[in-house]
Amino acid sequence: MDQQAAYSTPYKKNTLSCTMSATLKDYLNKRVVIIKVDGECLIASLNGFDKNTNLFITNVFNRISKEFICKAQLLRGSEIALVGLIDAENDDSLAPIDEKKVPMLKDTKNKIENEHVIWEKVYESKTK
């Protein structure tokens, strides 16, 4: 394969990115449920997005507590685990929920307890 052909061959990772954007395009100006990587579940209207899945959402509510969060918000794509469309006809997204029956979503971030202590020890070992 010559060098020109290697650059013109589509890379599969880009295909996945395009598929995600096409799906989000269908969700514009509609109510969506958003699950963030920290486990927080939001209900909002999707008003915009970009190629990095950064979202502009409005009328944002916490799905579990039903608490109104804000009128408009920007979410970074790296903070989003899932975006799904809410059925407008059967929208009970803000109906009461029995919190005992709802499994709490696990935080997907890799958090290390007392990470600053570890980095202090690394710094000390390198400065000796």
mmCIF file of C-alpha atoms in Angstrom:
data_model
loop_
_atom_site.group_PDB
_atom_site.id
_atom_site.type_symbol
_atom_site.label_atom_id
_atom_site.label_comp_id
_atom_site.label_asym_id
_atom_site.label_seq_id
_atom_site.Cartn_x
_atom_site.Cartn_y
_atom_site.Cartn_z
ATOM 1 C CA MET A 1 0.000 0.000 0.000
ATOM 2 C CA ASP A 2 1.445 3.354 -0.960
ATOM 3 C CA GLN A 3 1.641 6.273 1.445
ATOM 4 C CA GLN A 4 -1.216 8.181 -0.234
ATOM 5 C CA ALA A 5 -3.601 5.220 0.110
ATOM 6 C CA ALA A 6 -2.695 4.783 3.785
ATOM 7 C CA TYR A 7 -3.841 8.320 4.568
ATOM 8 C CA SER A 8 -7.063 8.073 2.580
ATOM 9 C CA THR A 9 -8.177 4.820 4.242
ATOM 10 C CA PRO A 10 -10.935 5.597 6.766
ATOM 11 C CA TYR A 11 -10.035 4.868 10.361
ATOM 12 C CA LYS A 12 -12.717 2.979 12.308
ATOM 13 C CA LYS A 13 -12.477 5.246 15.360
ATOM 14 C CA ASN A 14 -13.726 8.186 13.267
ATOM 15 C CA THR A 15 -16.722 6.124 12.163
ATOM 16 C CA LEU A 16 -17.812 5.644 15.783
ATOM 17 C CA SER A 17 -17.473 9.374 16.426
ATOM 18 C CA CYS A 18 -19.665 10.184 13.410
ATOM 19 C CA THR A 19 -22.310 7.705 14.532
ATOM 20 C CA MET A 20 -22.500 9.323 17.969
ATOM 21 C CA SER A 21 -22.870 12.790 16.460
ATOM 22 C CA ALA A 22 -25.606 11.625 14.101
ATOM 23 C CA THR A 23 -27.550 10.204 17.041
ATOM 24 C CA LEU A 24 -27.196 13.392 19.073
ATOM 25 C CA LYS A 25 -28.421 15.369 16.060
ATOM 26 C CA ASP A 26 -31.698 13.446 16.313
ATOM 27 C CA TYR A 27 -31.970 14.459 19.996
ATOM 28 C CA LEU A 28 -31.647 18.230 19.445
ATOM 29 C CA ASN A 29 -34.388 20.315 21.112
ATOM 30 C CA LYS A 30 -35.800 17.225 22.847
ATOM 31 C CA ARG A 31 -35.835 15.998 26.459
ATOM 32 C CA VAL A 32 -32.960 13.639 27.223
ATOM 33 C CA VAL A 33 -31.630 11.697 30.166
ATOM 34 C CA ILE A 34 -27.896 12.109 30.779
ATOM 35 C CA ILE A 35 -25.815 9.841 32.991
ATOM 36 C CA LYS A 36 -22.482 11.336 33.965
ATOM 37 C CA VAL A 37 -19.345 9.362 34.802
ATOM 38 C CA ASP A 38 -19.717 10.287 38.482
ATOM 39 C CA GLY A 39 -23.098 8.500 38.524
ATOM 40 C CA GLU A 40 -25.276 11.624 38.512
ATOM 41 C CA CYS A 41 -28.434 11.257 36.417
ATOM 42 C CA LEU A 42 -29.874 14.391 34.781
ATOM 43 C CA ILE A 43 -33.019 15.232 32.826
ATOM 44 C CA ALA A 44 -32.663 18.187 30.426
ATOM 45 C CA SER A 45 -33.385 19.580 26.978
ATOM 46 C CA LEU A 46 -30.497 19.120 24.540
ATOM 47 C CA ASN A 47 -29.875 22.401 22.733
ATOM 48 C CA GLY A 48 -26.431 21.835 21.249
ATOM 49 C CA PHE A 49 -23.371 19.592 21.020
ATOM 50 C CA ASP A 50 -20.004 19.396 19.301
ATOM 51 C CA LYS A 51 -17.691 16.698 17.936
ATOM 52 C CA ASN A 52 -16.292 16.026 21.432
ATOM 53 C CA THR A 53 -19.791 15.325 22.793
ATOM 54 C CA ASN A 54 -19.709 18.525 24.840
ATOM 55 C CA LEU A 55 -23.384 19.267 25.477
ATOM 56 C CA PHE A 56 -25.347 22.474 25.910
ATOM 57 C CA ILE A 57 -28.446 21.605 27.941
ATOM 58 C CA THR A 58 -31.297 23.663 29.404
ATOM 59 C CA ASN A 59 -33.913 23.188 32.146
ATOM 60 C CA VAL A 60 -31.703 20.737 34.021
ATOM 61 C CA PHE A 61 -33.146 18.530 36.785
ATOM 62 C CA ASN A 62 -31.595 15.813 38.944
ATOM 63 C CA ARG A 63 -33.425 12.622 37.932
ATOM 64 C CA ILE A 64 -33.435 11.052 41.400
ATOM 65 C CA SER A 65 -34.080 14.005 43.731
ATOM 66 C CA LYS A 66 -36.204 15.969 41.192
ATOM 67 C CA GLU A 67 -34.214 19.038 42.240
ATOM 68 C CA PHE A 68 -33.975 21.849 39.674
ATOM 69 C CA ILE A 69 -30.265 22.376 38.995
ATOM 70 C CA CYS A 70 -30.078 25.271 36.541
ATOM 71 C CA LYS A 71 -31.625 26.953 33.522
ATOM 72 C CA ALA A 72 -28.633 26.323 31.205
ATOM 73 C CA GLN A 73 -25.465 24.252 31.545
ATOM 74 C CA LEU A 74 -22.472 23.101 29.504
ATOM 75 C CA LEU A 75 -21.265 19.536 30.082
ATOM 76 C CA ARG A 76 -17.848 18.336 28.965
ATOM 77 C CA GLY A 77 -17.886 15.229 26.810
ATOM 78 C CA SER A 78 -15.409 13.529 29.149
ATOM 79 C CA GLU A 79 -17.993 13.791 31.954
ATOM 80 C CA ILE A 80 -20.755 12.023 29.993
ATOM 81 C CA ALA A 81 -21.333 8.274 30.102
ATOM 82 C CA LEU A 82 -24.722 8.085 28.349
ATOM 83 C CA VAL A 83 -27.287 10.268 26.589
ATOM 84 C CA GLY A 84 -30.737 8.868 25.880
ATOM 85 C CA LEU A 85 -33.957 10.234 24.454
ATOM 86 C CA ILE A 86 -37.028 10.476 26.686
ATOM 87 C CA ASP A 87 -40.305 9.374 25.104
ATOM 88 C CA ALA A 88 -42.430 12.546 24.961
ATOM 89 C CA GLU A 89 -45.737 10.643 25.143
ATOM 90 C CA ASN A 90 -44.850 8.640 28.247
ATOM 91 C CA ASP A 91 -42.640 11.225 29.954
ATOM 92 C CA ASP A 92 -42.744 10.422 33.653
ATOM 93 C CA SER A 93 -39.118 11.492 34.102
ATOM 94 C CA LEU A 94 -40.000 13.802 36.968
ATOM 95 C CA ALA A 95 -42.606 11.501 38.535
ATOM 96 C CA PRO A 96 -41.923 10.322 42.113
ATOM 97 C CA ILE A 97 -39.360 7.525 42.428
ATOM 98 C CA ASP A 98 -38.948 5.039 45.246
ATOM 99 C CA GLU A 99 -35.241 5.660 45.908
ATOM 100 C CA LYS A 100 -34.893 2.291 47.651
ATOM 101 C CA LYS A 101 -35.672 0.525 44.361
ATOM 102 C CA VAL A 102 -33.239 2.580 42.277
ATOM 103 C CA PRO A 103 -29.723 1.119 42.212
ATOM 104 C CA MET A 104 -27.098 3.776 42.825
ATOM 105 C CA LEU A 105 -24.796 4.134 39.866
ATOM 106 C CA LYS A 106 -21.137 3.470 40.519
ATOM 107 C CA ASP A 107 -18.689 6.305 39.986
ATOM 108 C CA THR A 108 -16.570 5.458 36.925
ATOM 109 C CA LYS A 109 -13.749 7.838 37.788
ATOM 110 C CA ASN A 110 -10.538 6.340 39.118
ATOM 111 C CA LYS A 111 -10.258 8.088 42.468
ATOM 112 C CA ILE A 112 -7.367 7.341 44.790
ATOM 113 C CA GLU A 113 -7.809 8.060 48.466
ATOM 114 C CA ASN A 114 -5.163 10.492 49.777
ATOM 115 C CA GLU A 115 -3.590 10.813 46.345
ATOM 116 C CA HIS A 116 -1.733 13.958 47.425
ATOM 117 C CA VAL A 117 0.230 11.916 50.003
ATOM 118 C CA ILE A 118 1.385 9.512 47.294
ATOM 119 C CA TRP A 119 2.531 12.380 45.055
ATOM 120 C CA GLU A 120 4.407 13.963 47.986
ATOM 121 C CA LYS A 121 6.341 10.712 48.466
ATOM 122 C CA VAL A 122 7.102 10.524 44.739
ATOM 123 C CA TYR A 123 8.378 14.109 44.802
ATOM 124 C CA GLU A 124 10.520 13.426 47.883
ATOM 125 C CA SER A 125 12.057 10.316 46.301
ATOM 126 C CA LYS A 126 12.990 12.231 43.133
ATOM 127 C CA THR A 127 14.498 15.210 44.942
ATOM 128 C CA LYS A 128 16.855 13.127 47.113
#
